[in-house]
Coordinates of C-alpha atoms and ligand atoms in Angstrom, one line a residue:
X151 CA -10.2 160.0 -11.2
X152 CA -7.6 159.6 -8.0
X153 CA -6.4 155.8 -8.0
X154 CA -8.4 154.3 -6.0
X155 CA -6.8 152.1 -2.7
X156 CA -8.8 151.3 0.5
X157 CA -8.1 148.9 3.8
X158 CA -8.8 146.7 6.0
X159 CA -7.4 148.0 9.6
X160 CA -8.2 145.8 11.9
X161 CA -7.2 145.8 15.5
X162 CA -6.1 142.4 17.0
X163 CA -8.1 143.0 20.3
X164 CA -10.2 140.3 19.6
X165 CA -11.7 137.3 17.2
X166 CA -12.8 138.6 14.4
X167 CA -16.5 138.2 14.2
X168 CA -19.0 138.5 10.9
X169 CA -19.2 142.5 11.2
X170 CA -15.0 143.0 10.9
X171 CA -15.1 140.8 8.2
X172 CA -18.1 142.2 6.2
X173 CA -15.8 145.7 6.6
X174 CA -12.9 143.8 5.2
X175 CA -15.1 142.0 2.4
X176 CA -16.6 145.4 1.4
X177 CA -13.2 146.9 0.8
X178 CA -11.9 144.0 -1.1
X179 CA -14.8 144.1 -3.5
X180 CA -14.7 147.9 -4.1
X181 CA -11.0 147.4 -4.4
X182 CA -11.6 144.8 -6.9
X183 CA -14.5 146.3 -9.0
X184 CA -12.5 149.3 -9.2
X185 CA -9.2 147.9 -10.2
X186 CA -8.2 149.7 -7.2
X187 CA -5.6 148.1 -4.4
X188 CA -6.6 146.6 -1.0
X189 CA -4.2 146.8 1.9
X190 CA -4.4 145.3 5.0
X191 CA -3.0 147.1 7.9
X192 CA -2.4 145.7 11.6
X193 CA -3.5 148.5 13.9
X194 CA -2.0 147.0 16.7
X195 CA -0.9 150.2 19.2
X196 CA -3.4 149.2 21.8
X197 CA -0.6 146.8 23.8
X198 CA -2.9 146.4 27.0
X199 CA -5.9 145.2 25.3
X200 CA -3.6 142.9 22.5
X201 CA -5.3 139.1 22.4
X202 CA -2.0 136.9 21.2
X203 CA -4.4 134.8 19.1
X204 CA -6.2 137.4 17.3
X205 CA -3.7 138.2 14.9
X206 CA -3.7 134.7 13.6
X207 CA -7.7 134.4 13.3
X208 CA -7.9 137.4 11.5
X209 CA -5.8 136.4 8.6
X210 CA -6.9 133.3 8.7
X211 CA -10.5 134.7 8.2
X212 CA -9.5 136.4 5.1
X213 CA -7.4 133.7 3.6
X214 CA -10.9 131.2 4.0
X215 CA -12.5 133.7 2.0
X216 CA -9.8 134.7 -0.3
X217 CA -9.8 138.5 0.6
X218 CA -6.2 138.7 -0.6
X219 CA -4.2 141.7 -0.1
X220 CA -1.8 143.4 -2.6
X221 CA 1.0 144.9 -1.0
X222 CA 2.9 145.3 2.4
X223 CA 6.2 146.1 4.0
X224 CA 8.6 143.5 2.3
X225 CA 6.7 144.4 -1.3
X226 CA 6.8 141.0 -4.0
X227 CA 4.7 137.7 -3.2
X228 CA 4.5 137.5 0.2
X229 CA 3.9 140.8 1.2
X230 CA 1.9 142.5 3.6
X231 CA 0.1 143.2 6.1
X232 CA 1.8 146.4 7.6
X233 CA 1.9 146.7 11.1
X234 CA 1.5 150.0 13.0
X235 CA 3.7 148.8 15.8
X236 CA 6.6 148.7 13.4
X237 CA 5.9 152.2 12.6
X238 CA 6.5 154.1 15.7
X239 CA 8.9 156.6 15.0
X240 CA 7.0 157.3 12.7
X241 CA 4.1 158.5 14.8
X242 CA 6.3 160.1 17.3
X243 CA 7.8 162.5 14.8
X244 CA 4.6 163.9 13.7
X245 CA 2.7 164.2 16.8
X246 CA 6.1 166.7 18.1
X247 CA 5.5 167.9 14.5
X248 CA 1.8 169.2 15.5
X249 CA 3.2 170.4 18.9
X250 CA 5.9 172.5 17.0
X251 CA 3.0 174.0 15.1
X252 CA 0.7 174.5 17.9
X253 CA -2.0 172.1 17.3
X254 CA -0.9 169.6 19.5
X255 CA 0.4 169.5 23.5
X256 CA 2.4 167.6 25.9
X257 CA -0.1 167.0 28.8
X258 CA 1.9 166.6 31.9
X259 CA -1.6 165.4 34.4
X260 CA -0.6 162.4 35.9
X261 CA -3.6 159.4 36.6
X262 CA -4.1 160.6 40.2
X263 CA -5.4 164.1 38.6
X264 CA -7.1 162.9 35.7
X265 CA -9.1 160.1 37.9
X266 CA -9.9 163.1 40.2
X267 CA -11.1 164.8 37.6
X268 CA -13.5 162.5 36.7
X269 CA -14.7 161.7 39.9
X270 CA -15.4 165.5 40.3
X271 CA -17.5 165.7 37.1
X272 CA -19.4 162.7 37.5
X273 CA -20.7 164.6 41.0
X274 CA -21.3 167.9 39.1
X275 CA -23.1 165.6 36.5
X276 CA -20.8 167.3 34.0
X277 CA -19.8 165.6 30.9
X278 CA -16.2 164.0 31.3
X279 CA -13.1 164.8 29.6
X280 CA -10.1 166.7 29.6
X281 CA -10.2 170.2 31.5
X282 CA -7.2 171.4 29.4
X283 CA -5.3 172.4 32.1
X284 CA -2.3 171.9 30.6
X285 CA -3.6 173.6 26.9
X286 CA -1.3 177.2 27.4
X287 CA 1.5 175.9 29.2
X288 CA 3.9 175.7 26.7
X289 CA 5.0 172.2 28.5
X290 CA 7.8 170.3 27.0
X291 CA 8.5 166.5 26.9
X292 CA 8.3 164.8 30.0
X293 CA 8.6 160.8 31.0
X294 CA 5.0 160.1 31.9
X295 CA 4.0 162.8 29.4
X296 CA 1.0 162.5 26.1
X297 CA 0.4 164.4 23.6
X298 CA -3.0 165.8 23.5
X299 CA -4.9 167.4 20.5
X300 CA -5.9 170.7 20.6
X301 CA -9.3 170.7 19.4
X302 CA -9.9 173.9 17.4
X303 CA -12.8 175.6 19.3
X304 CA -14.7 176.1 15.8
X305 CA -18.1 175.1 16.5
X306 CA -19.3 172.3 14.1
X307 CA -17.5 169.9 11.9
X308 CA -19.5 168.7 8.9
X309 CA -18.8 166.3 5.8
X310 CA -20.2 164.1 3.3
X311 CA -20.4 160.6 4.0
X312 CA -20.5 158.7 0.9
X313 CA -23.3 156.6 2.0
X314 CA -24.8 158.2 4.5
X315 CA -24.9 161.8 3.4
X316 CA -23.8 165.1 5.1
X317 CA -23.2 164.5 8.2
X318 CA -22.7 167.1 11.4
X319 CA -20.8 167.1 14.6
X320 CA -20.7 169.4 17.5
X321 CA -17.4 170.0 18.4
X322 CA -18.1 171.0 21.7
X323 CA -18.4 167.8 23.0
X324 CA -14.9 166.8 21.8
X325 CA -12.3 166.2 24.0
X326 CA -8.8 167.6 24.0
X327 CA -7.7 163.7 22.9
X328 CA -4.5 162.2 23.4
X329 CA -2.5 161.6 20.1
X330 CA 0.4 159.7 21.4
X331 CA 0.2 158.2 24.9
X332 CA 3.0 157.8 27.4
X333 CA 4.7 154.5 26.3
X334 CA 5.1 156.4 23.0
X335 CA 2.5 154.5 21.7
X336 CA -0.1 156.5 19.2
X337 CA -3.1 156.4 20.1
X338 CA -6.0 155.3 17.4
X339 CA -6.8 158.7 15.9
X340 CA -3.2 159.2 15.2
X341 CA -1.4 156.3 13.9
X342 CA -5.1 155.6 11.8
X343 CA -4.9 159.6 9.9
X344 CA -1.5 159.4 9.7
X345 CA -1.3 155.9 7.9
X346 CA -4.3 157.0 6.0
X347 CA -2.3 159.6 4.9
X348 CA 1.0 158.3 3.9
X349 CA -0.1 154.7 3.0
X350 CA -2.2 157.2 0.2
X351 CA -6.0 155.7 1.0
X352 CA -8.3 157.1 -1.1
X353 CA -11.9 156.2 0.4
X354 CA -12.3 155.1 4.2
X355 CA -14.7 152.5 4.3
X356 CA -15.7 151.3 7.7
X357 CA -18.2 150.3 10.1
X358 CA -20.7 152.9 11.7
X359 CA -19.1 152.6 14.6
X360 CA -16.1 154.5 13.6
X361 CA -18.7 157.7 12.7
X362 CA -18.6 159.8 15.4
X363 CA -14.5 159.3 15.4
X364 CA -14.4 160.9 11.5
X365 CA -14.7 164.7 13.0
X366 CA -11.4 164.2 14.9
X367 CA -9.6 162.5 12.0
X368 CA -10.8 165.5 9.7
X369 CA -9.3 168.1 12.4
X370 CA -6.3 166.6 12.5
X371 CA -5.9 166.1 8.9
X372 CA -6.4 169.8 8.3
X373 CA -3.5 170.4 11.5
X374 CA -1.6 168.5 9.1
X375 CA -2.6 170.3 6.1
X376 CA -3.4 167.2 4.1
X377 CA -6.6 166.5 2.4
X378 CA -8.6 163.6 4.0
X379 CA -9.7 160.7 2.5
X380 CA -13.9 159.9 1.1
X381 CA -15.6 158.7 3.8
X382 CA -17.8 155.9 3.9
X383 CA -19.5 154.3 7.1
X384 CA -21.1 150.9 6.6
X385 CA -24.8 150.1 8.3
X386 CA -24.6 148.1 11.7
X387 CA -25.4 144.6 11.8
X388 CA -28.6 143.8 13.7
X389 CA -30.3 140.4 14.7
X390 CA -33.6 139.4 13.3
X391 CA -35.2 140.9 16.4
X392 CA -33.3 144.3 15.8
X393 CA -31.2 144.2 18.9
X394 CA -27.2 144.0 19.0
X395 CA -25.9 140.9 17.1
X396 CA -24.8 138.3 19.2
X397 CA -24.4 134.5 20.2
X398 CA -28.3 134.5 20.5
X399 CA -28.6 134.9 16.6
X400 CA -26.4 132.6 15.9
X401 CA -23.9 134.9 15.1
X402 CA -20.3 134.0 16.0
X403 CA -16.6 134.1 15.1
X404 CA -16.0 134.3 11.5
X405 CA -13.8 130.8 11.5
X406 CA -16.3 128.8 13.6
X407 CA -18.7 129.0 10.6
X408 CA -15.6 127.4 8.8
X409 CA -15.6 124.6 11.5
X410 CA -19.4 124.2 11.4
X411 CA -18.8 123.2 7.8
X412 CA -20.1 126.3 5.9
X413 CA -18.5 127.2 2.6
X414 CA -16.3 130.2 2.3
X415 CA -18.5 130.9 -0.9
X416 CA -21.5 130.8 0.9
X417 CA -20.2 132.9 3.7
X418 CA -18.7 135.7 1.1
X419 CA -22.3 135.9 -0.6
X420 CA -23.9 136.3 2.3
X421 CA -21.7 138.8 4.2
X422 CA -21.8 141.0 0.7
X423 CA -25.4 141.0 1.2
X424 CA -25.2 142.4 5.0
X425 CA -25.6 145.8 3.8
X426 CA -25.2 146.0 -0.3
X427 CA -27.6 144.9 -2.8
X428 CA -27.7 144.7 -6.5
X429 CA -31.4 145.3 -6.6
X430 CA -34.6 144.0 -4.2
X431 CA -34.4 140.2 -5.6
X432 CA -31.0 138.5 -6.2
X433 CA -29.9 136.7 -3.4
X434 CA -26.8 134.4 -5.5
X435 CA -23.8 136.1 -6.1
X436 CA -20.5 134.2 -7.2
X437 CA -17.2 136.6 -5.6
X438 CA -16.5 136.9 -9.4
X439 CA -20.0 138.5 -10.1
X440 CA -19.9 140.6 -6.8
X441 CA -16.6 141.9 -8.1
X442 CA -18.5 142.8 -11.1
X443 CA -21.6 144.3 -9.3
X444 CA -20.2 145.9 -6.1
X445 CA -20.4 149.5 -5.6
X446 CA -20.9 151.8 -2.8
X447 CA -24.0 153.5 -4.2
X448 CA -25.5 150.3 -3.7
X449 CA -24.7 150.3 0.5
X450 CA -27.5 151.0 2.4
X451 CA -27.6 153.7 5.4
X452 CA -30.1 151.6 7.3
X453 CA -28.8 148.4 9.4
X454 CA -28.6 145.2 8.2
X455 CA -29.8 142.0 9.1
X456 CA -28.0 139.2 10.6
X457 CA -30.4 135.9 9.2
X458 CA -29.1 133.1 10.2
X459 CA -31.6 130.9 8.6
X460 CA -31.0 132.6 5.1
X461 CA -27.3 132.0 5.5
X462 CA -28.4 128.2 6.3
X463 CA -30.6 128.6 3.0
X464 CA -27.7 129.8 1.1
X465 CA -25.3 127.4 2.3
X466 CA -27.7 124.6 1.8
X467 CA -27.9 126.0 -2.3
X468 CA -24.2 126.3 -2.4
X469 CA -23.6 122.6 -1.2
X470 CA -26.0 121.5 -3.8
X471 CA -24.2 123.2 -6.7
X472 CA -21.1 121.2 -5.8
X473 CA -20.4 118.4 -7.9
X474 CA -20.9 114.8 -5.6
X475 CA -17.3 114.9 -5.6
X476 CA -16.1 118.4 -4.9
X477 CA -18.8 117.6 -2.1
X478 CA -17.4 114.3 -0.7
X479 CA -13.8 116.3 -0.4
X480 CA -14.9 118.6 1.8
X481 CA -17.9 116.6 3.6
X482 CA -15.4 113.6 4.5
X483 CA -13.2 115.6 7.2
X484 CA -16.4 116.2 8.8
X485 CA -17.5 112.9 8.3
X486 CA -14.7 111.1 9.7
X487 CA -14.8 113.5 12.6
X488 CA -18.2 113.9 14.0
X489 CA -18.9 110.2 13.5
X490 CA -19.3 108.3 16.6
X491 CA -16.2 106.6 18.0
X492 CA -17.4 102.9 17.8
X493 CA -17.9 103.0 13.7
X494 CA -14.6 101.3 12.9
X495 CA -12.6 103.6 10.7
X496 CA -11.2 104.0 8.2
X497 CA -14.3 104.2 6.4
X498 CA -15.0 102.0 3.1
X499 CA -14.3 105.4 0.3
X500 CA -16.6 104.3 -2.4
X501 CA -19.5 103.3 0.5
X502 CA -18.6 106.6 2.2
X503 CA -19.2 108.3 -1.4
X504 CA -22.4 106.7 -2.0
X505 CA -23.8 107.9 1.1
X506 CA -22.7 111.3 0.5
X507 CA -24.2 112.2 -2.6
X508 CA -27.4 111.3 -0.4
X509 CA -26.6 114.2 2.1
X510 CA -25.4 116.2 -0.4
X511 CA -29.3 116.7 -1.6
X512 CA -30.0 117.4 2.5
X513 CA -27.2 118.9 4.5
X514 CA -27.4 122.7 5.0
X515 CA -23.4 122.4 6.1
X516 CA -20.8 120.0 5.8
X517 CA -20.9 119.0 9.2
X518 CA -24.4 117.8 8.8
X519 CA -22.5 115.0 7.0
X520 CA -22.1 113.6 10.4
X521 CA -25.9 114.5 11.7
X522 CA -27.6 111.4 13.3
X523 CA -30.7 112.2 10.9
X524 CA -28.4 112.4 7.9
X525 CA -26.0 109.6 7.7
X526 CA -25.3 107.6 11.2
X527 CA -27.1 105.0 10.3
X528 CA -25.8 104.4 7.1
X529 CA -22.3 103.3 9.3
X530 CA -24.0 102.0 12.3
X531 CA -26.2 98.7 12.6
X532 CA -27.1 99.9 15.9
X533 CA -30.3 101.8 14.8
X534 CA -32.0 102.5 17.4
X535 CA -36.1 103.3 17.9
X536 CA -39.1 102.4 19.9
X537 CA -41.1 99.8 17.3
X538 CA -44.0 102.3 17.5
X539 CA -42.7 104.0 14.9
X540 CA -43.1 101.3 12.2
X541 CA -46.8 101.6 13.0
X542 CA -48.7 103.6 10.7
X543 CA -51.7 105.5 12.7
X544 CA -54.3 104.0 10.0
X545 CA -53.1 100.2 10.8
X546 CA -52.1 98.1 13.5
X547 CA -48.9 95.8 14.6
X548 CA -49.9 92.5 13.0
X549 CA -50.2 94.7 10.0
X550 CA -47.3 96.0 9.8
X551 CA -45.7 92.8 10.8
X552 CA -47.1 91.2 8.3
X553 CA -46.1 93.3 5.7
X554 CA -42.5 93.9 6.9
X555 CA -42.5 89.9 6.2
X556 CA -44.2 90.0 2.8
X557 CA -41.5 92.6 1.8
X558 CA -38.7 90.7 3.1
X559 CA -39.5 87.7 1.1
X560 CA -39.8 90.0 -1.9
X561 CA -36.6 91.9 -1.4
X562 CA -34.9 88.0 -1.2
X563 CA -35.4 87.3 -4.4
X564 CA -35.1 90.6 -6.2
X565 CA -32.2 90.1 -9.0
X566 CA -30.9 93.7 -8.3
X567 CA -31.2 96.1 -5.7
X568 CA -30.8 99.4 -7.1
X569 CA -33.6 102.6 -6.4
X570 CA -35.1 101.9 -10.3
X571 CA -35.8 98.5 -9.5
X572 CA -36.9 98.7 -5.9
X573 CA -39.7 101.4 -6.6
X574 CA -40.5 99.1 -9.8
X575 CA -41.1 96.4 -6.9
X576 CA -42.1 98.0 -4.3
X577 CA -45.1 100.3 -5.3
X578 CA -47.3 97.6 -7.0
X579 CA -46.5 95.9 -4.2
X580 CA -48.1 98.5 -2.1
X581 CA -51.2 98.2 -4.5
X582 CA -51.5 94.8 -4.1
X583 CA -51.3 94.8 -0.4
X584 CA -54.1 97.1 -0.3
X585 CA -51.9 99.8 1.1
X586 CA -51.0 103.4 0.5
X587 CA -47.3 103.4 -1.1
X588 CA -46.6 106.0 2.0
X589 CA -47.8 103.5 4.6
X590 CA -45.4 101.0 3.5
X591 CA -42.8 102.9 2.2
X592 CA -42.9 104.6 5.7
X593 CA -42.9 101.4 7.9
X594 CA -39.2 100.3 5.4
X595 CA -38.1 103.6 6.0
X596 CA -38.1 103.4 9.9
X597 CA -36.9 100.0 9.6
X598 CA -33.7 100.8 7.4
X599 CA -33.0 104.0 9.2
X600 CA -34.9 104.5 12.5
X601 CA -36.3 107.5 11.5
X602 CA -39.1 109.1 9.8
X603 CA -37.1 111.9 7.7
X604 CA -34.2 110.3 5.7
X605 CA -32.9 110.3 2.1
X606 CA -35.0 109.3 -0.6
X607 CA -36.1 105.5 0.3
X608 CA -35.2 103.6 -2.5
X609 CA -31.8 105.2 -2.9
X610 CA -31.4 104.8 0.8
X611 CA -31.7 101.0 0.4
X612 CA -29.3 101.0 -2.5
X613 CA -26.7 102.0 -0.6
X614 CA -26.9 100.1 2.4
X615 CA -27.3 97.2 -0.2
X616 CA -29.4 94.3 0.2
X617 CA -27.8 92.7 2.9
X618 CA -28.0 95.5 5.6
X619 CA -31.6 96.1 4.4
X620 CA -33.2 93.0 4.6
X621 CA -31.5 92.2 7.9
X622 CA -32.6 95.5 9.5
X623 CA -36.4 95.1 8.4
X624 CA -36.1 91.6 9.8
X625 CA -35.0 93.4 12.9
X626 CA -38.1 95.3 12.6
X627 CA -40.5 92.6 12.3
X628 CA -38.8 91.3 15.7
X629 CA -39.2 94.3 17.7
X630 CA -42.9 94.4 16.7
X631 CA -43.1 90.8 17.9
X632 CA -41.2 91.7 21.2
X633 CA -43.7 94.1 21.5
X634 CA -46.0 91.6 22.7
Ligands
LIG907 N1 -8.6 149.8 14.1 C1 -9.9 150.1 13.8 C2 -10.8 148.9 14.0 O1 -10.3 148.0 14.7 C3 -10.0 150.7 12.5 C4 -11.2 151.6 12.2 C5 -11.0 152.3 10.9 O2 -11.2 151.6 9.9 O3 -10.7 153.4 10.9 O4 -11.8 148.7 13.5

């Protein structure tokens, strides 16, 4: 079997968003279940449409996920990615190659013509493109000059697509396309084939997008006389509603999931699952067992789904297999950060880690270690609520008054305050009160937290201890007095 070796090849016009990286990730994992090498290659030729900071997200994407890369340009431990820009001459020599053997042309239109051109088709309603003009004249180099393809005038191209199949093309509606543009720049086709080529890639694996490209890069590897690559187009990336993935679904750059406080783990599990699956059940995959498992058989041809409340799911499992301290290492950044500016820092550490293995049973990210439901008011004696909310719908203020008070006293004179002993406490005391354990556990919850969905109670009240838990359903029982 040929060695196998496959890339990544993306172009730094932009952030990289969930769908480039799933590409990338899908490479990686074929590369690695294979024993196969993953390059990464910068196809950055497109100078006009170049963001500065893309370059920088990109590889910053694959380092948070660990898609690492085996070789580059300056070959040993720091090596890679190649750049195409640093590979001109490269592309220059071949393209005048394919003009020497009369696949290729220099095209000598200028803009003026070509934008005529098209102005004059889109009247006639005829399809745009090149009108070969310049085909059979034999030009030679010329300062504004490109190179243009000569697209054979065969009638179909076909090929197998290792996921999706045999797949047809007319070549009628190609285009005599430009291989190397005037600032001796190649153009996509080119610099991608020929890199493809010589950088010895075995199996082109890339997003569906790039399909209807494939019958130009198989013309051009037969001008060339080389023999192309396997093919492999990955399914597009829909929303839940089946329309183009966007902001809408929740879907954004790869890195701000990073900043939201998802795990890279979680993230590399559920971009695997975008399109591959071991079978119709299992959701969890560690990178090691999706290393193990991965194979493009298992791709599908039909599009995947962007969820982004399974990825909150998965995230959610992922922070609860963390042990409470691996979690508090990576919750406290977010902690520290997204809690408001009046809680006086820096935080007390072994509070701070007590109140984190709470969230750690709740949050679906890490930044949820800063949520105002989550942990605010675990920092904050400021809780805030209308008194309304102490009141249970089945009794009445005097009530619950009366039974914030009767627990107060209780609480007083507790010799411990841990959860084991509060609940021993607290629910006969319910009982003998006459009440529902939910009535009064929800009228303490409100009270210690100002809200109706928190931690577990009796935990809760262990860690805010029994200072800040008395005094707060003391503050309770006042607001219901205030209330008049
Ligand atoms: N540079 C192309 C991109 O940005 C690469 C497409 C391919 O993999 O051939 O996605």
């Amino acid at each position: 079997m040929k060695q196998i070796r496959v890339r990544y090849a993306p172009s730094p016009t932009g952030i990289p968003h969930v769908g480039n990286i799933r590409t990338a990730l899908f490479n990686w994992l074929f590369a690695r279940h294979t024993g196969g090498t993953f390059i990464v290659r910068i196809e950055d030729t497109d100078v006009a449409r170049t963001v500065p900071e893309a370059l920088e997200a990109i590889l910053e994407s694959l380092r948070w996920l660990g898609i690492d890369w085996d070789e580059g340009p300056e070959a040993g431990g720091n090596a890679g990615p190649y750049f195409q820009s640093q590979r001109l001459e490269l592309y220059n020599r071949m393209s005048a190659e394919l003009v020497a053997k009369g696949d290729a042309y220099y095209c000598h239109c200028t803009p003026e013509r070509l934008e005529e051109m098209r102005k004059e088709q889109t009247a006639r309603k005829a399809p745009p493109g090149y009108d070969r003009r310049c085909r059979e004249l034999g030009l030679g180099p010329a300062p504004n000059a490109v190179i243009r393809f000569k697209i054979p005038l065969s009638l179909k191209t076909t090929f197998r697509d290792l996921i999706r199949g045999e797949v047809t093309f007319d070549n009628a509606v190609l285009d005599d396309f430009v291989l190397l543009k005037s600032d001796g720049y190649p153009t996509y086709h080119l610099a991608n084939v020929i890199d493809d080529n010589y950088m010895k890639i075995s199996h082109v694996m890339r997003g569906e997008e790039w399909l209807s490209s494939t019958p130009r890069h198989l013309m051009l590897y037969r001008a060339f006389g080389w023999s192309p690559p396997e093919f492999a187009h990955l399914p597009i990336i829909l929303g839940t509603d089946r329309s183009k993935l966007s902001k809408r679904h929740g879907a954004v750059a790869l890195l701000d999931y990073r900043a939201q406080g998802y795990l890279a783990e979680a993230m590399t599990n559920f971009l695997a699952l975008l399109g591959w699956s071991l079978d119709d059940k299992t959701e969890l995959f560690s990178k090691e067992e999706l290393c193990r498992h991965f194979t493009i058989e298992r791709v599908s041809q039909t599009a995947a789904i962007f969820n982004k409340e399974k990825l909150d799911w998965m995230n959610g499992v992922y922070i609860r297999a963390l042990t409470t301290d691996a979690f508090a290492a990576r919750a406290l950044p977010f902690l520290e950060k997204g809690l408001p500016p009046e809680i006086v820092r820096p935080l007390d550490q072994s509070y701070v880690k007590k109140v984190l293995a709470l969230v750690q049973e709740r949050a679906k990210t890490l930044a949820e270690a800063a949520s105002p439901e989550l942990s605010w008011f675990f920092f904050t004696d400021r809780v805030d609520y209308p008194a309304e909310l102490l009141i249970d719908k089945k009794l009445d203020k005097t009530q619950t008054a009366n039974l914030l008070a009767t627990t107060t006293a209780r609480l007083d004179v507790l010799p411990a305050f841990d959860a084991t002993t509060l609940e021993g406490m607290l629910r006969p005391l319910a009982e003998e009160m006459g009440l529902k354990a939910g009535q009064l556990f929800g009228a303490l919850r409100t009270a210690v937290s100002g809200l109706t969905a928190t931690p577990p109670l009796f935990q809760m009240m262990e860690t805010l201890g029994k200072h800040r838990s008395i005094t707060r359903i003391r503050e309770a029982a006042a607001k219901l007095e205030a209330l008049g």
